[in-house]
Amino acid sequence: MTNKYVYLFSEGNASMRNLLGGKGANLAEMTNIGIPVPHGFTVTTEACTKYHEDGQSISKEILDQIYESLAKLEEATGKKFGDNTNPLLVSVRSGARVSMPGMMDTILNLGLNDIAVEALAKLTNNPRFAYDSYRRFIQMFSDVVMGIEKRLFENKIDEIKEKKGVEFDTELNADDLKTLVSQFKEIYKKEKGEEFPENPKVQLVESIKAVFRSWENPRAIVYRRLNDIPGEWGTAVNVQQMVFGNKGETSGTGVVFSRNPATGEKGIYGEYLMNAQGEDVVAGIRTPLPILKLREQDPVIYEQFENIVNTLEKHYKDMQDMEITIEEGKLYFLQTRNGKRTAQAALKIAVDLVEEGMLTKEEAILKVEPKQLDTLLHPTFYTEDLKNATPIAKGLPASPGAACGKIAFSADEAKERAALGEDVILVRLETSPEDIEGMIAAKGILTVRGGMTSHAAVVARGMGACCVAGCGAIKVDEEKRTVEANGKIYTSDDSISLDGTTGNVYGEKIKTVTPEILGHFATFMSWADEIRKLKVRANADSPRDAHQAVEFGAEGIGLCRTEHMFFAEDRIMAVRQMITSKDLEQRKVALAKILPMQKSDFIGIYEALEGKPVTIRLLDPPLHEFLPSADEDIKSLANEMRITFEELKSTVQDLHEFNPMMGHRGCRLAVTYPEIAEMQARAIIEAAIEVKKDKGYNIIPEIMIPLVGEIKELKYVKDVIVDTAKKVMEEKGVTLEYKVGTMIEIPRAALTADEIAKEAEFFSFGTNDLTQMTFGFSRDDAAKFLSAYYDKKIYEQDPFGKLDQTGVGSLIKIAVEKGKSTRPDIHLGICGEHGGDPSSIEFCHNIGLNYVSCSPFRVPLARLAAAQAQVKNKR
Ligand code: PEP
Ligand code: MG
């Protein structure tokens, strides 16, 4: 049986997204529900995968199917490829399963050659239009398909404009464009060593191959990694009859949304340009008009347009992002998709669609990307500081949030300076897909040109980065590296601030603040909480973080890293003294200093949690993070300890480890120095007794022993805790309930979890270490070589960011099963970084963990991801 690799739009439907890509599936769906869509066909994602598997070659089987569909397209349109009276012209566009804006390449006006262009000129009675289309096509084909530098063509356009003394492309006439066509062909011949292909079939096949190749271009790969899109999906290619928005004043093109993608406000929103092609709107070269103007310009078309927009929104039950073209008074929809939107808009739309009866709460929960919530938790300007600031310019509010940083003039510069820890704002005339890494690195993005649908705006919204676009009021000199605004010059040493919600630009530093969860956000999150089964806790080590976590909806603390309580300048000395003590006596002196600090922190945390559960982990410091290294630090510590500098320096050298991450840390520290565990257990229990007495909260501390690999070491440390707790309770004359459990972060612990569970009342999966130990990748060093693994497609994702469900996940499943076999009611959670990653959270839901724990800022994300996991996989 032969595989079907090509589908006419009339043969597909919306459910075939995996095979036809999002764009292809929606074009098919629109065709079938009677929306005016230009005819076309889709070459499947499987054809893309096969093309790459076959060593970047397109098989005869696929070619035959393309030609067969082309013949059907010619029949449906009554036009023919390369015809001298009625030529067929097509667009060739990529379309993956999920949309990747600006990431892949598009070719328009394909099918033009020396014969077809004359026919088009006659047919439209518009030679200027015909030759303009032709020169655009040669340019695009040469650049996108053949990799010839764009600049070579642009230079020729500039030359001819200069010669004629005109400013705009639109001022060139048919003869000028004809001259350009022949000059462009010469460039092609010179660069490629062969004539420009006049045969439209060759043009088509080469273009399809180029789209397939673009799936593997560096910016597509970066975008995929950023958005968790697997490389194996491939992209489909859509071949569609061209309709022209640049045929004169009754033609036009637009990009429209069924609701406002920045705010979520109900009502059609978008931009259009008469006498223009789609790229003119998207590239932001000419400034488009708001779509409502079309109502005045052509009420009949507008009404038809409005009806279709409403039909599409109801059909897809979501906000739609559509491309339209009007060709000589006839309206076409070139594509529709669920629109990208800001987090604010996503929440408003989800809540509104439930209130309008279009969606159930469960369906609405799936409409917001968990990672998007992040942007809402990001700073806004401090109101008092903002009051005193005056904007130096105003652009379009392209992506909300507030950002402040020094000016960077290129994506590379932004990337480099951000890597050195500097906050930067990327300032550009306009951005292009090559800029993606700089856009990720920058705190905010400011562009001079472009509308709400320009590249910078779309990509920034997708990433949740603050962006002000189309800010024509500033002058950027990329060569001199200056920004001129309001009569003043700013350089890379100057800070500016952007307000992506209003479009204001400020020539100074403005303090930012973290927002609260209110309005639609709060309503939406309350639905997520109703639905989810998985609890969400936070990793927090200070009363301040604990407060923040509770504010973001944490139901307790899943990991309090006690060693983090000692990073502060005034405390580290005591810890260093504890670590470098030569004997028990010296250590006890240090511990006596630490005990009251620990106790007061625990009191603060218990109070912030108001009785919610809290897991406190015993000290787990990789020694190298705490040891003094500078002579100065060693000297002052030696003074404090009343020993000589030399003596202490030699102790520090003795403590040096070759592999500190696998060294003297975790419970190994408590095994060698039980007095440390004793001090910590005392602080935990005493603080709980005090807060319970003073505030009446029922605190049940969960004491967690880290880095356990063997039941006997767990038992040893647990005995120290139990003895100490007993002693404290006797001293205070009260009883207090508490729990002792362990982290599972060493493969041996997972494999022997049935034994470990006999002593542990709970497990918390420390997937940072478990990943490190399972892969044998050092947590500290892996980043240095992992990029080579991504480039070579050995791994697509950082296993420290997204749980490796196959390997590390298997160990977790084994531990859950074995743990339950000896302690059926064992309480289970995760506290590694993966506890804040949506796909990892879904995994935790599916294997039946009780909770996930993540950093406070990821708590809302985790609440939503847990609800989505429940909707997708009922538990
Ligand atoms: C872990 O290993 O996953 C963990 C949470 O502990 P830490 O990151 O402190 O080693
Ligand atoms: Mg760990």
PDB file of N, CA, C and O in Angstrom, residues 342-344 372 374-376 378-381 395-405 424-428 431 438-447 455-469 496-506 510 512:
ATOM      1  N   THR A 342      -1.230  37.432  25.118  1.00  0.00           N
ATOM      2  CA  THR A 342      -0.513  37.662  26.371  1.00  0.00           C
ATOM      3  C   THR A 342      -1.188  36.832  27.453  1.00  0.00           C
ATOM      4  O   THR A 342      -2.334  36.392  27.293  1.00  0.00           O
ATOM      5  N   ALA A 343      -0.497  36.676  28.552  1.00  0.00           N
ATOM      6  CA  ALA A 343      -1.069  35.913  29.654  1.00  0.00           C
ATOM      7  C   ALA A 343      -2.347  36.579  30.158  1.00  0.00           C
ATOM      8  O   ALA A 343      -3.347  35.913  30.420  1.00  0.00           O
ATOM      9  N   GLN A 344      -2.300  37.909  30.256  1.00  0.00           N
ATOM     10  CA  GLN A 344      -3.492  38.636  30.718  1.00  0.00           C
ATOM     11  C   GLN A 344      -4.691  38.347  29.819  1.00  0.00           C
ATOM     12  O   GLN A 344      -5.794  38.067  30.273  1.00  0.00           O
ATOM     13  N   GLN A 372       2.977  30.631  30.618  1.00  0.00           N
ATOM     14  CA  GLN A 372       2.603  32.027  30.375  1.00  0.00           C
ATOM     15  C   GLN A 372       2.333  32.792  31.660  1.00  0.00           C
ATOM     16  O   GLN A 372       2.534  33.997  31.714  1.00  0.00           O
ATOM     17  N   ASP A 374       3.804  32.947  34.236  1.00  0.00           N
ATOM     18  CA  ASP A 374       5.038  33.537  34.692  1.00  0.00           C
ATOM     19  C   ASP A 374       5.083  35.052  34.448  1.00  0.00           C
ATOM     20  O   ASP A 374       5.488  35.824  35.303  1.00  0.00           O
ATOM     21  N   THR A 375       4.602  35.444  33.261  1.00  0.00           N
ATOM     22  CA  THR A 375       4.715  36.850  32.886  1.00  0.00           C
ATOM     23  C   THR A 375       3.880  37.738  33.809  1.00  0.00           C
ATOM     24  O   THR A 375       4.193  38.884  34.012  1.00  0.00           O
ATOM     25  N   LEU A 376       2.794  37.167  34.372  1.00  0.00           N
ATOM     26  CA  LEU A 376       1.930  37.974  35.232  1.00  0.00           C
ATOM     27  C   LEU A 376       2.541  38.181  36.597  1.00  0.00           C
ATOM     28  O   LEU A 376       2.122  39.040  37.359  1.00  0.00           O
ATOM     29  N   HIS A 378       5.585  38.727  36.929  1.00  0.00           N
ATOM     30  CA  HIS A 378       6.785  39.534  36.733  1.00  0.00           C
ATOM     31  C   HIS A 378       6.496  40.986  37.037  1.00  0.00           C
ATOM     32  O   HIS A 378       5.365  41.421  37.112  1.00  0.00           O
ATOM     33  N   PRO A 379       7.542  41.733  37.208  1.00  0.00           N
ATOM     34  CA  PRO A 379       7.388  43.070  37.780  1.00  0.00           C
ATOM     35  C   PRO A 379       6.556  44.061  36.980  1.00  0.00           C
ATOM     36  O   PRO A 379       6.485  43.981  35.755  1.00  0.00           O
ATOM     37  N   THR A 380       5.969  44.984  37.692  1.00  0.00           N
ATOM     38  CA  THR A 380       5.437  46.209  37.107  1.00  0.00           C
ATOM     39  C   THR A 380       6.224  47.337  37.781  1.00  0.00           C
ATOM     40  O   THR A 380       6.941  47.085  38.742  1.00  0.00           O
ATOM     41  N   PHE A 381       6.063  48.568  37.301  1.00  0.00           N
ATOM     42  CA  PHE A 381       6.818  49.655  37.922  1.00  0.00           C
ATOM     43  C   PHE A 381       6.264  50.010  39.289  1.00  0.00           C
ATOM     44  O   PHE A 381       5.054  49.945  39.518  1.00  0.00           O
ATOM     45  N   GLY A 395       5.618  54.131  22.229  1.00  0.00           N
ATOM     46  CA  GLY A 395       5.438  53.239  21.093  1.00  0.00           C
ATOM     47  C   GLY A 395       4.184  52.411  21.307  1.00  0.00           C
ATOM     48  O   GLY A 395       3.332  52.774  22.123  1.00  0.00           O
ATOM     49  N   LEU A 396       4.080  51.291  20.596  1.00  0.00           N
ATOM     50  CA  LEU A 396       2.899  50.431  20.769  1.00  0.00           C
ATOM     51  C   LEU A 396       3.116  49.500  21.962  1.00  0.00           C
ATOM     52  O   LEU A 396       4.203  48.966  22.148  1.00  0.00           O
ATOM     53  N   PRO A 397       2.054  49.291  22.772  1.00  0.00           N
ATOM     54  CA  PRO A 397       2.184  48.383  23.910  1.00  0.00           C
ATOM     55  C   PRO A 397       2.141  46.941  23.434  1.00  0.00           C
ATOM     56  O   PRO A 397       1.117  46.284  23.517  1.00  0.00           O
ATOM     57  N   ALA A 398       3.258  46.425  22.933  1.00  0.00           N
ATOM     58  CA  ALA A 398       3.231  45.163  22.200  1.00  0.00           C
ATOM     59  C   ALA A 398       3.200  43.927  23.090  1.00  0.00           C
ATOM     60  O   ALA A 398       2.613  42.923  22.726  1.00  0.00           O
ATOM     61  N   SER A 399       3.816  43.989  24.237  1.00  0.00           N
ATOM     62  CA  SER A 399       3.788  42.839  25.152  1.00  0.00           C
ATOM     63  C   SER A 399       3.994  43.371  26.571  1.00  0.00           C
ATOM     64  O   SER A 399       4.981  44.042  26.847  1.00  0.00           O
ATOM     65  N   PRO A 400       3.053  43.102  27.476  1.00  0.00           N
ATOM     66  CA  PRO A 400       3.008  43.820  28.749  1.00  0.00           C
ATOM     67  C   PRO A 400       4.111  43.435  29.730  1.00  0.00           C
ATOM     68  O   PRO A 400       4.819  42.452  29.543  1.00  0.00           O
ATOM     69  N   GLY A 401       4.198  44.234  30.789  1.00  0.00           N
ATOM     70  CA  GLY A 401       5.216  44.033  31.806  1.00  0.00           C
ATOM     71  C   GLY A 401       6.083  45.269  31.866  1.00  0.00           C
ATOM     72  O   GLY A 401       5.920  46.193  31.066  1.00  0.00           O
ATOM     73  N   ALA A 402       6.961  45.279  32.852  1.00  0.00           N
ATOM     74  CA  ALA A 402       7.869  46.416  32.979  1.00  0.00           C
ATOM     75  C   ALA A 402       9.288  45.893  32.942  1.00  0.00           C
ATOM     76  O   ALA A 402       9.559  44.798  33.430  1.00  0.00           O
ATOM     77  N   ALA A 403      10.180  46.657  32.327  1.00  0.00           N
ATOM     78  CA  ALA A 403      11.563  46.202  32.239  1.00  0.00           C
ATOM     79  C   ALA A 403      12.485  47.396  32.317  1.00  0.00           C
ATOM     80  O   ALA A 403      12.133  48.500  31.898  1.00  0.00           O
ATOM     81  N   CYS A 404      13.655  47.137  32.861  1.00  0.00           N
ATOM     82  CA  CYS A 404      14.629  48.210  32.997  1.00  0.00           C
ATOM     83  C   CYS A 404      16.015  47.622  32.768  1.00  0.00           C
ATOM     84  O   CYS A 404      16.310  46.516  33.211  1.00  0.00           O
ATOM     85  N   GLY A 405      16.843  48.340  32.026  1.00  0.00           N
ATOM     86  CA  GLY A 405      18.185  47.835  31.786  1.00  0.00           C
ATOM     87  C   GLY A 405      18.962  48.797  30.909  1.00  0.00           C
ATOM     88  O   GLY A 405      18.427  49.813  30.448  1.00  0.00           O
ATOM     89  N   VAL A 424      19.775  44.108  30.397  1.00  0.00           N
ATOM     90  CA  VAL A 424      19.834  44.905  29.167  1.00  0.00           C
ATOM     91  C   VAL A 424      18.471  44.990  28.493  1.00  0.00           C
ATOM     92  O   VAL A 424      17.619  44.118  28.646  1.00  0.00           O
ATOM     93  N   ILE A 425      18.293  46.078  27.757  1.00  0.00           N
ATOM     94  CA  ILE A 425      17.119  46.244  26.902  1.00  0.00           C
ATOM     95  C   ILE A 425      17.636  46.194  25.468  1.00  0.00           C
ATOM     96  O   ILE A 425      18.551  46.933  25.113  1.00  0.00           O
ATOM     97  N   LEU A 426      17.076  45.305  24.667  1.00  0.00           N
ATOM     98  CA  LEU A 426      17.491  45.205  23.274  1.00  0.00           C
ATOM     99  C   LEU A 426      16.747  46.283  22.469  1.00  0.00           C
ATOM    100  O   LEU A 426      15.515  46.289  22.427  1.00  0.00           O
ATOM    101  N   VAL A 427      17.506  47.192  21.882  1.00  0.00           N
ATOM    102  CA  VAL A 427      16.906  48.267  21.093  1.00  0.00           C
ATOM    103  C   VAL A 427      17.287  48.067  19.625  1.00  0.00           C
ATOM    104  O   VAL A 427      18.468  47.993  19.292  1.00  0.00           O
ATOM    105  N   ARG A 428      16.283  47.931  18.756  1.00  0.00           N
ATOM    106  CA  ARG A 428      16.534  47.639  17.336  1.00  0.00           C
ATOM    107  C   ARG A 428      15.605  48.464  16.461  1.00  0.00           C
ATOM    108  O   ARG A 428      14.533  48.870  16.908  1.00  0.00           O
ATOM    109  N   THR A 431      13.091  43.737  14.655  1.00  0.00           N
ATOM    110  CA  THR A 431      13.782  42.478  14.918  1.00  0.00           C
ATOM    111  C   THR A 431      13.471  41.504  13.803  1.00  0.00           C
ATOM    112  O   THR A 431      12.500  41.665  13.065  1.00  0.00           O
ATOM    113  N   GLY A 438      18.975  36.856  21.510  1.00  0.00           N
ATOM    114  CA  GLY A 438      19.137  38.146  22.174  1.00  0.00           C
ATOM    115  C   GLY A 438      17.835  38.590  22.820  1.00  0.00           C
ATOM    116  O   GLY A 438      17.827  39.204  23.887  1.00  0.00           O
ATOM    117  N   MET A 439      16.724  38.257  22.170  1.00  0.00           N
ATOM    118  CA  MET A 439      15.419  38.638  22.729  1.00  0.00           C
ATOM    119  C   MET A 439      15.143  37.864  24.011  1.00  0.00           C
ATOM    120  O   MET A 439      14.553  38.391  24.955  1.00  0.00           O
ATOM    121  N   ILE A 440      15.581  36.610  24.038  1.00  0.00           N
ATOM    122  CA  ILE A 440      15.387  35.806  25.258  1.00  0.00           C
ATOM    123  C   ILE A 440      16.234  36.386  26.385  1.00  0.00           C
ATOM    124  O   ILE A 440      15.807  36.469  27.539  1.00  0.00           O
ATOM    125  N   ALA A 441      17.460  36.801  26.037  1.00  0.00           N
ATOM    126  CA  ALA A 441      18.397  37.251  27.075  1.00  0.00           C
ATOM    127  C   ALA A 441      18.034  38.626  27.643  1.00  0.00           C
ATOM    128  O   ALA A 441      18.326  38.921  28.796  1.00  0.00           O
ATOM    129  N   ALA A 442      17.382  39.457  26.816  1.00  0.00           N
ATOM    130  CA  ALA A 442      17.116  40.833  27.252  1.00  0.00           C
ATOM    131  C   ALA A 442      15.945  40.890  28.237  1.00  0.00           C
ATOM    132  O   ALA A 442      15.072  40.034  28.225  1.00  0.00           O
ATOM    133  N   LYS A 443      15.952  41.928  29.086  1.00  0.00           N
ATOM    134  CA  LYS A 443      14.830  42.148  30.010  1.00  0.00           C
ATOM    135  C   LYS A 443      13.624  42.675  29.250  1.00  0.00           C
ATOM    136  O   LYS A 443      12.488  42.465  29.657  1.00  0.00           O
ATOM    137  N   GLY A 444      13.899  43.418  28.169  1.00  0.00           N
ATOM    138  CA  GLY A 444      12.805  43.982  27.385  1.00  0.00           C
ATOM    139  C   GLY A 444      13.293  44.309  25.980  1.00  0.00           C
ATOM    140  O   GLY A 444      14.506  44.318  25.721  1.00  0.00           O
ATOM    141  N   ILE A 445      12.337  44.546  25.074  1.00  0.00           N
ATOM    142  CA  ILE A 445      12.678  44.782  23.676  1.00  0.00           C
ATOM    143  C   ILE A 445      11.985  46.065  23.215  1.00  0.00           C
ATOM    144  O   ILE A 445      10.797  46.246  23.467  1.00  0.00           O
ATOM    145  N   LEU A 446      12.753  46.915  22.543  1.00  0.00           N
ATOM    146  CA  LEU A 446      12.201  48.170  22.021  1.00  0.00           C
ATOM    147  C   LEU A 446      12.542  48.243  20.538  1.00  0.00           C
ATOM    148  O   LEU A 446      13.711  48.111  20.170  1.00  0.00           O
ATOM    149  N   THR A 447      11.505  48.409  19.676  1.00  0.00           N
ATOM    150  CA  THR A 447      11.800  48.559  18.256  1.00  0.00           C
ATOM    151  C   THR A 447      11.230  49.877  17.741  1.00  0.00           C
ATOM    152  O   THR A 447      10.244  50.379  18.256  1.00  0.00           O
ATOM    153  N   HIS A 455       7.247  41.084  13.971  1.00  0.00           N
ATOM    154  CA  HIS A 455       7.986  39.955  14.541  1.00  0.00           C
ATOM    155  C   HIS A 455       8.279  40.160  16.025  1.00  0.00           C
ATOM    156  O   HIS A 455       8.016  39.301  16.863  1.00  0.00           O
ATOM    157  N   ALA A 456       8.803  41.346  16.359  1.00  0.00           N
ATOM    158  CA  ALA A 456       9.174  41.611  17.764  1.00  0.00           C
ATOM    159  C   ALA A 456       7.963  41.426  18.670  1.00  0.00           C
ATOM    160  O   ALA A 456       8.052  40.787  19.722  1.00  0.00           O
ATOM    161  N   ALA A 457       6.812  41.957  18.248  1.00  0.00           N
ATOM    162  CA  ALA A 457       5.617  41.917  19.090  1.00  0.00           C
ATOM    163  C   ALA A 457       5.135  40.483  19.289  1.00  0.00           C
ATOM    164  O   ALA A 457       4.856  40.062  20.408  1.00  0.00           O
ATOM    165  N   VAL A 458       5.076  39.730  18.194  1.00  0.00           N
ATOM    166  CA  VAL A 458       4.546  38.366  18.277  1.00  0.00           C
ATOM    167  C   VAL A 458       5.461  37.488  19.126  1.00  0.00           C
ATOM    168  O   VAL A 458       5.017  36.763  20.018  1.00  0.00           O
ATOM    169  N   VAL A 459       6.756  37.584  18.857  1.00  0.00           N
ATOM    170  CA  VAL A 459       7.686  36.713  19.573  1.00  0.00           C
ATOM    171  C   VAL A 459       7.762  37.109  21.053  1.00  0.00           C
ATOM    172  O   VAL A 459       7.758  36.251  21.932  1.00  0.00           O
ATOM    173  N   ALA A 460       7.800  38.408  21.341  1.00  0.00           N
ATOM    174  CA  ALA A 460       7.875  38.849  22.743  1.00  0.00           C
ATOM    175  C   ALA A 460       6.645  38.379  23.507  1.00  0.00           C
ATOM    176  O   ALA A 460       6.762  37.881  24.625  1.00  0.00           O
ATOM    177  N   ARG A 461       5.475  38.498  22.898  1.00  0.00           N
ATOM    178  CA  ARG A 461       4.259  38.042  23.590  1.00  0.00           C
ATOM    179  C   ARG A 461       4.340  36.556  23.878  1.00  0.00           C
ATOM    180  O   ARG A 461       3.986  36.096  24.946  1.00  0.00           O
ATOM    181  N   GLY A 462       4.843  35.818  22.882  1.00  0.00           N
ATOM    182  CA  GLY A 462       4.971  34.374  23.069  1.00  0.00           C
ATOM    183  C   GLY A 462       5.898  34.043  24.228  1.00  0.00           C
ATOM    184  O   GLY A 462       5.654  33.114  24.983  1.00  0.00           O
ATOM    185  N   MET A 463       6.964  34.810  24.371  1.00  0.00           N
ATOM    186  CA  MET A 463       7.946  34.516  25.430  1.00  0.00           C
ATOM    187  C   MET A 463       7.561  35.164  26.749  1.00  0.00           C
ATOM    188  O   MET A 463       8.182  34.907  27.767  1.00  0.00           O
ATOM    189  N   GLY A 464       6.561  36.070  26.694  1.00  0.00           N
ATOM    190  CA  GLY A 464       6.210  36.789  27.918  1.00  0.00           C
ATOM    191  C   GLY A 464       7.220  37.867  28.253  1.00  0.00           C
ATOM    192  O   GLY A 464       7.333  38.282  29.401  1.00  0.00           O
ATOM    193  N   ALA A 465       7.961  38.322  27.243  1.00  0.00           N
ATOM    194  CA  ALA A 465       8.931  39.391  27.520  1.00  0.00           C
ATOM    195  C   ALA A 465       8.266  40.735  27.259  1.00  0.00           C
ATOM    196  O   ALA A 465       7.435  40.868  26.368  1.00  0.00           O
ATOM    197  N   CYS A 466       8.664  41.736  28.038  1.00  0.00           N
ATOM    198  CA  CYS A 466       8.123  43.082  27.861  1.00  0.00           C
ATOM    199  C   CYS A 466       8.615  43.648  26.525  1.00  0.00           C
ATOM    200  O   CYS A 466       9.793  43.536  26.198  1.00  0.00           O
ATOM    201  N   CYS A 467       7.709  44.243  25.750  1.00  0.00           N
ATOM    202  CA  CYS A 467       8.117  44.783  24.445  1.00  0.00           C
ATOM    203  C   CYS A 467       7.316  46.033  24.082  1.00  0.00           C
ATOM    204  O   CYS A 467       6.100  46.067  24.210  1.00  0.00           O
ATOM    205  N   VAL A 468       8.033  47.060  23.654  1.00  0.00           N
ATOM    206  CA  VAL A 468       7.415  48.246  23.067  1.00  0.00           C
ATOM    207  C   VAL A 468       7.871  48.265  21.609  1.00  0.00           C
ATOM    208  O   VAL A 468       9.073  48.251  21.329  1.00  0.00           O
ATOM    209  N   ALA A 469       6.903  48.255  20.683  1.00  0.00           N
ATOM    210  CA  ALA A 469       7.257  48.186  19.255  1.00  0.00           C
ATOM    211  C   ALA A 469       6.818  49.472  18.562  1.00  0.00           C
ATOM    212  O   ALA A 469       6.071  50.280  19.127  1.00  0.00           O
ATOM    213  N   ILE A 496      17.470  52.517  30.416  1.00  0.00           N
ATOM    214  CA  ILE A 496      16.134  52.986  30.036  1.00  0.00           C
ATOM    215  C   ILE A 496      15.120  52.013  30.639  1.00  0.00           C
ATOM    216  O   ILE A 496      15.471  50.908  31.055  1.00  0.00           O
ATOM    217  N   SER A 497      13.856  52.438  30.700  1.00  0.00           N
ATOM    218  CA  SER A 497      12.806  51.564  31.227  1.00  0.00           C
ATOM    219  C   SER A 497      11.662  51.508  30.229  1.00  0.00           C
ATOM    220  O   SER A 497      11.348  52.503  29.576  1.00  0.00           O
ATOM    221  N   LEU A 498      11.066  50.326  30.111  1.00  0.00           N
ATOM    222  CA  LEU A 498       9.968  50.136  29.156  1.00  0.00           C
ATOM    223  C   LEU A 498       8.721  49.706  29.900  1.00  0.00           C
ATOM    224  O   LEU A 498       8.789  48.881  30.801  1.00  0.00           O
ATOM    225  N   ASP A 499       7.588  50.254  29.478  1.00  0.00           N
ATOM    226  CA  ASP A 499       6.312  49.774  29.989  1.00  0.00           C
ATOM    227  C   ASP A 499       5.558  49.148  28.827  1.00  0.00           C
ATOM    228  O   ASP A 499       5.013  49.844  27.976  1.00  0.00           O
ATOM    229  N   GLY A 500       5.577  47.831  28.789  1.00  0.00           N
ATOM    230  CA  GLY A 500       4.955  47.104  27.678  1.00  0.00           C
ATOM    231  C   GLY A 500       3.435  47.155  27.728  1.00  0.00           C
ATOM    232  O   GLY A 500       2.766  46.709  26.803  1.00  0.00           O
ATOM    233  N   THR A 501       2.880  47.661  28.820  1.00  0.00           N
ATOM    234  CA  THR A 501       1.424  47.737  28.940  1.00  0.00           C
ATOM    235  C   THR A 501       0.882  49.056  28.384  1.00  0.00           C
ATOM    236  O   THR A 501      -0.229  49.119  27.890  1.00  0.00           O
ATOM    237  N   THR A 502       1.697  50.125  28.483  1.00  0.00           N
ATOM    238  CA  THR A 502       1.246  51.419  27.949  1.00  0.00           C
ATOM    239  C   THR A 502       2.017  51.828  26.697  1.00  0.00           C
ATOM    240  O   THR A 502       1.569  52.686  25.939  1.00  0.00           O
ATOM    241  N   GLY A 503       3.188  51.242  26.479  1.00  0.00           N
ATOM    242  CA  GLY A 503       4.030  51.640  25.360  1.00  0.00           C
ATOM    243  C   GLY A 503       4.996  52.757  25.709  1.00  0.00           C
ATOM    244  O   GLY A 503       5.766  53.220  24.857  1.00  0.00           O
ATOM    245  N   ASN A 504       4.971  53.182  26.966  1.00  0.00           N
ATOM    246  CA  ASN A 504       5.864  54.276  27.361  1.00  0.00           C
ATOM    247  C   ASN A 504       7.322  53.830  27.482  1.00  0.00           C
ATOM    248  O   ASN A 504       7.605  52.733  27.944  1.00  0.00           O
ATOM    249  N   VAL A 505       8.213  54.745  27.069  1.00  0.00           N
ATOM    250  CA  VAL A 505       9.648  54.503  27.205  1.00  0.00           C
ATOM    251  C   VAL A 505      10.199  55.613  28.104  1.00  0.00           C
ATOM    252  O   VAL A 505       9.880  56.791  27.910  1.00  0.00           O
ATOM    253  N   TYR A 506      11.018  55.242  29.087  1.00  0.00           N
ATOM    254  CA  TYR A 506      11.579  56.217  30.019  1.00  0.00           C
ATOM    255  C   TYR A 506      13.093  56.206  29.907  1.00  0.00           C
ATOM    256  O   TYR A 506      13.697  55.140  29.757  1.00  0.00           O
ATOM    257  N   ILE A 510      13.774  52.747  36.549  1.00  0.00           N
ATOM    258  CA  ILE A 510      12.593  52.831  37.419  1.00  0.00           C
ATOM    259  C   ILE A 510      12.445  51.505  38.171  1.00  0.00           C
ATOM    260  O   ILE A 510      12.521  50.432  37.563  1.00  0.00           O
ATOM    261  N   THR A 512      11.035  48.282  39.977  1.00  0.00           N
ATOM    262  CA  THR A 512       9.895  47.433  39.610  1.00  0.00           C
ATOM    263  C   THR A 512       9.376  46.655  40.828  1.00  0.00           C
ATOM    264  O   THR A 512      10.123  46.428  41.774  1.00  0.00           O
TER     265      THR A 512
END
